[in-house]
Amino acid sequence: MVTICIGKVDQAKGQKIQLDANELVSNDEFALPENNAFGNSFRDYEADNGRKDIVEQHYKSSHINQTYDFVKQMREEYMKLDKAEMGIWECCELLNEVVDDSDPDLDEPQIQHLLQSAEAIRKDYPNEDWLHLTALIHDLGKILVLPKFGGLPQWAVVGDTFPVGCAFDESNVHHKYFKENPDFNNPKYNTRNGVYIEGCGLDNVLMSWGHDDYMYMVAKENGTTLPSAGLFIVRYHSFYPLHKYGAYSQFMNEEDKENFKWLKVFNKYDLYSKSKLLVDVEKVKPYYESLIAKYFPAKLKW
């Protein structure tokens, strides 16, 4: 069971967060564990933990099939938001049915990952309630693997994301498989900037299709009052080539750079909070339901 630390609630809605994220953390900041649930380093894609082959096959399929045209097709289909109508917590409960094949660090149902990351952030940033809720919802788009939401293959839902329409940076995990992607040798798409211009803003860059972009779309189109930093985190939390190596940073504008500070804060809680120590769901549910009511309508179109 996880210890709960309740702090003051920020009353700002729909505003940009201008605070310096590096100055907000408490003195007893979340300690980064050295090893994941399997006893290996986090994001070790070569560790023989029983998931190595599953994870590598996932990225092979993703890198071959995530083309510029495929992403455009997926965005057009899911922009309709015609799959279901339900509340945020109802969606959280659906994730009990999902285990992420791309994750080398954890094989628990996804609702536990959401609550583990949210509770870890809540302890260190008690006044940033928008950040707690962002952690709770950041992976809800993984419902795309369920039949009701299209039953997409996991390679089209989970895993690290990357831009399409430009060259695939070598910092991408299992980069070698991009050579089989039809866009790899297409001169329109295989240069450093491809179809984009430097400084165009990440909003104008097509990312590989998956749960990040879908949940961002759902939140935005349903009128959430989360600040722009929260939406940025939802949309780019799997964009590890940028997080870790600064790849594709030539496309960022000033707003992206400001929001990126919060993404860097979020990232360690997203990654390092994963463990076999499970959260008592019923105990924390009332707190998160109050945040959902603050920032979202009761029912959303999905």
XYZ file of C-alpha atoms in Angstrom:
302
model
C 0.000 0.000 0.000
C 1.256 3.483 -0.867
C 1.494 6.308 1.668
C -0.675 9.274 0.715
C 0.493 12.864 1.021
C -2.262 15.424 0.430
C -1.288 19.011 -0.280
C -3.020 22.248 -1.202
C -4.862 22.297 -4.493
C -3.889 24.784 -7.190
C -7.012 26.688 -8.236
C -5.802 27.806 -11.666
C -7.655 26.303 -14.593
C -6.720 26.380 -18.231
C -3.634 28.518 -17.647
C -0.054 28.024 -18.745
C 2.185 26.916 -15.905
C 5.034 29.410 -15.683
C 6.744 28.181 -12.528
C 10.252 26.782 -12.548
C 9.743 23.042 -12.226
C 13.204 22.571 -10.747
C 12.296 24.713 -7.735
C 9.053 22.942 -6.861
C 10.270 19.563 -5.691
C 10.138 18.798 -1.975
C 13.167 18.006 0.173
C 12.263 14.317 0.268
C 12.249 14.015 -3.520
C 11.298 10.693 -5.096
C 14.346 8.409 -4.918
C 15.227 6.806 -8.237
C 15.531 3.021 -7.932
C 18.528 1.391 -9.571
C 16.656 -1.598 -10.977
C 13.237 -2.365 -12.422
C 10.761 -5.039 -11.315
C 12.887 -7.722 -13.004
C 16.154 -6.656 -11.349
C 17.568 -5.041 -14.500
C 18.347 -1.446 -15.414
C 15.338 0.559 -16.600
C 14.765 0.651 -20.371
C 17.375 -2.064 -20.922
C 16.240 -3.535 -24.231
C 18.950 -6.189 -24.250
C 18.265 -7.651 -20.789
C 17.152 -11.280 -20.877
C 14.164 -10.949 -18.550
C 11.624 -13.007 -20.454
C 10.309 -9.924 -22.277
C 13.245 -9.128 -24.556
C 11.905 -10.968 -27.623
C 8.363 -9.630 -27.127
C 9.636 -6.052 -26.880
C 11.978 -6.332 -29.872
C 9.285 -7.854 -32.082
C 7.003 -5.007 -31.044
C 9.495 -2.375 -32.219
C 10.211 -4.246 -35.431
C 6.519 -4.136 -36.357
C 6.215 -0.503 -35.299
C 9.214 0.702 -37.251
C 8.184 -1.105 -40.419
C 4.542 -0.018 -40.388
C 4.453 3.506 -38.935
C 4.548 5.493 -42.165
C 3.469 9.063 -42.884
C 0.372 7.843 -44.737
C -0.549 5.375 -41.986
C -0.429 8.102 -39.338
C -2.619 10.426 -41.404
C -5.125 7.611 -41.889
C -5.251 6.839 -38.140
C -5.672 10.476 -37.159
C -8.548 10.924 -39.603
C -10.275 7.793 -38.298
C -9.949 8.539 -34.593
C -10.655 12.256 -34.868
C -14.294 11.194 -35.276
C -14.397 10.261 -31.551
C -17.203 7.828 -32.278
C -16.029 4.726 -30.389
C -17.616 5.333 -26.981
C -18.902 7.876 -24.463
C -17.629 7.477 -20.906
C -15.912 9.208 -17.999
C -12.199 9.267 -17.209
C -12.336 6.851 -14.255
C -14.396 4.390 -16.275
C -11.607 4.450 -18.845
C -8.988 3.897 -16.115
C -10.769 0.700 -15.099
C -10.676 -0.573 -18.683
C -6.885 -0.586 -18.465
C -7.089 -3.557 -16.093
C -7.321 -5.530 -19.329
C -4.114 -4.124 -20.863
C -0.460 -5.150 -20.430
C 2.032 -3.150 -22.515
C 4.137 -5.394 -24.800
C 6.656 -2.594 -25.412
C 7.564 -2.157 -21.737
C 10.724 -3.970 -20.588
C 10.238 -2.770 -16.986
C 6.784 -3.923 -15.891
C 4.136 -6.502 -16.767
C 1.355 -5.327 -14.441
C -2.048 -4.081 -15.704
C -1.784 -0.484 -16.815
C -4.067 1.013 -14.139
C -1.353 0.256 -11.581
C 1.245 2.119 -13.630
C -1.047 5.155 -13.835
C -1.589 5.247 -10.081
C 2.042 4.492 -9.215
C 3.259 7.452 -11.268
C 0.455 9.747 -10.081
C 1.040 8.946 -6.408
C 4.799 9.435 -6.697
C 4.286 12.873 -8.273
C 1.619 13.749 -5.729
C 4.074 13.205 -2.905
C 6.756 15.493 -4.343
C 4.474 18.106 -5.954
C 1.477 18.277 -3.593
C 0.290 21.668 -4.885
C 0.315 20.800 -8.601
C -2.952 18.887 -8.838
C -3.003 19.222 -12.645
C 0.228 17.199 -12.713
C -1.286 14.442 -10.550
C -4.206 14.154 -12.966
C -1.928 14.287 -16.000
C -0.085 11.269 -14.603
C -3.366 9.443 -14.084
C -4.581 9.959 -17.655
C -1.328 9.919 -19.627
C -1.655 6.286 -20.767
C -5.439 6.024 -21.101
C -5.074 5.928 -24.865
C -3.868 2.336 -24.538
C -7.540 1.339 -24.693
C -6.950 1.382 -28.461
C -5.892 -2.272 -28.170
C -9.380 -3.228 -26.947
C -11.933 -4.438 -29.552
C -14.429 -1.653 -28.785
C -11.822 0.952 -29.733
C -10.612 -0.695 -32.906
C -8.521 -3.534 -31.485
C -5.347 -2.040 -32.924
C -2.149 -4.106 -32.765
C 0.145 -3.010 -29.961
C 2.709 -1.622 -32.391
C 0.088 1.009 -33.338
C -0.677 1.862 -29.716
C 2.333 1.631 -27.372
C 6.085 2.109 -27.369
C 8.407 5.035 -28.002
C 7.063 7.593 -30.450
C 8.913 9.444 -33.210
C 8.099 11.877 -36.023
C 7.116 10.554 -39.434
C 7.681 12.588 -42.575
C 11.390 13.085 -41.871
C 14.456 10.894 -41.381
C 14.274 8.339 -38.562
C 16.930 9.418 -36.079
C 19.419 6.737 -35.030
C 18.616 7.353 -31.350
C 15.327 5.479 -31.808
C 15.255 2.088 -30.066
C 15.964 -0.762 -32.532
C 16.601 1.756 -35.306
C 17.729 -1.004 -37.692
C 14.146 -2.024 -38.433
C 13.315 1.345 -40.009
C 15.201 0.183 -43.088
C 12.138 -1.881 -43.963
C 9.783 1.114 -43.634
C 8.571 2.365 -47.062
C 9.384 5.957 -46.041
C 13.037 5.137 -45.311
C 14.117 5.508 -48.950
C 11.517 8.093 -49.966
C 13.391 11.363 -50.738
C 10.323 13.350 -49.642
C 10.559 11.936 -46.129
C 14.142 10.795 -45.488
C 15.994 14.078 -45.008
C 16.697 15.616 -41.595
C 13.712 17.989 -41.770
C 11.632 16.107 -44.334
C 8.301 17.855 -44.943
C 8.800 20.252 -42.000
C 10.780 23.425 -41.342
C 12.926 24.130 -38.299
C 11.111 25.835 -35.449
C 7.681 24.931 -36.864
C 6.485 23.672 -33.466
C 5.777 20.065 -32.512
C 2.058 20.712 -33.066
C 2.862 20.781 -36.773
C 4.837 17.528 -36.759
C 3.085 14.192 -37.304
C 4.122 11.704 -34.635
C 3.887 7.945 -34.983
C 0.337 6.911 -34.152
C -0.387 5.602 -30.686
C -1.927 6.159 -27.290
C -0.187 9.506 -26.726
C -1.684 11.326 -29.691
C -5.060 9.664 -29.218
C -5.414 10.689 -25.569
C -4.251 14.227 -26.387
C -6.938 14.369 -29.071
C -9.618 13.072 -26.692
C -8.683 15.545 -23.949
C -8.474 18.562 -26.237
C -11.625 17.863 -28.238
C -13.641 17.271 -25.052
C -12.668 20.677 -23.663
C -10.342 19.801 -20.790
C -9.095 22.733 -18.699
C -5.715 21.126 -18.039
C -2.890 23.626 -18.700
C -0.901 23.408 -21.915
C 1.965 21.702 -20.059
C -0.372 18.873 -19.085
C -1.521 18.346 -22.660
C 2.091 18.499 -23.846
C 3.018 15.733 -21.396
C 0.135 13.554 -22.552
C 1.107 13.994 -26.194
C 4.881 13.565 -25.957
C 5.589 11.416 -22.894
C 6.678 8.495 -25.102
C 8.902 10.673 -27.301
C 12.120 9.253 -25.824
C 14.428 10.221 -28.709
C 13.733 13.839 -27.709
C 13.694 13.246 -23.932
C 16.957 11.357 -23.793
C 18.998 12.465 -26.789
C 17.548 15.791 -27.937
C 16.697 14.267 -31.311
C 14.256 16.225 -33.491
C 14.627 19.299 -31.246
C 15.042 21.450 -34.365
C 11.247 21.401 -34.704
C 10.512 22.832 -31.246
C 9.233 26.399 -30.809
C 9.430 28.507 -27.641
C 6.210 27.144 -26.147
C 7.444 23.589 -26.705
C 10.687 24.397 -24.893
C 8.811 25.816 -21.909
C 6.473 22.842 -21.675
C 9.374 20.457 -22.155
C 10.678 21.427 -18.695
C 7.555 19.873 -17.193
C 7.822 16.821 -19.415
C 11.328 16.210 -18.052
C 9.932 16.405 -14.507
C 7.129 13.994 -15.373
C 9.363 11.545 -17.202
C 11.214 10.229 -14.160
C 7.958 9.493 -12.345
C 6.533 7.802 -15.424
C 9.617 5.606 -15.763
C 10.958 4.981 -12.273
C 7.737 4.586 -10.269
C 7.047 1.206 -11.879
C 7.186 -1.554 -9.279
C 5.463 -4.619 -7.910
C 4.251 -2.558 -4.931
C 0.616 -2.035 -5.869
C -1.511 1.003 -5.058
C -4.748 0.565 -3.059
C -7.096 1.693 -5.838
C -10.200 2.205 -3.701
C -8.297 4.322 -1.183
C -7.034 6.846 -3.732
C -10.061 6.810 -6.037
C -11.995 9.665 -4.306
C -9.058 12.063 -4.643
C -8.617 11.415 -8.352
C -12.342 11.570 -8.997
C -12.305 15.084 -7.522
C -9.551 16.106 -9.934
C -11.368 14.564 -12.878
C -14.464 16.629 -12.005
C -12.324 19.765 -11.826
C -10.628 19.427 -15.198
C -12.939 17.283 -17.352
C -16.633 16.922 -18.210
C -18.455 13.965 -16.636
C -18.647 12.144 -19.953
C -16.212 12.310 -22.865
C -16.418 11.170 -26.454
C -13.719 8.659 -27.323
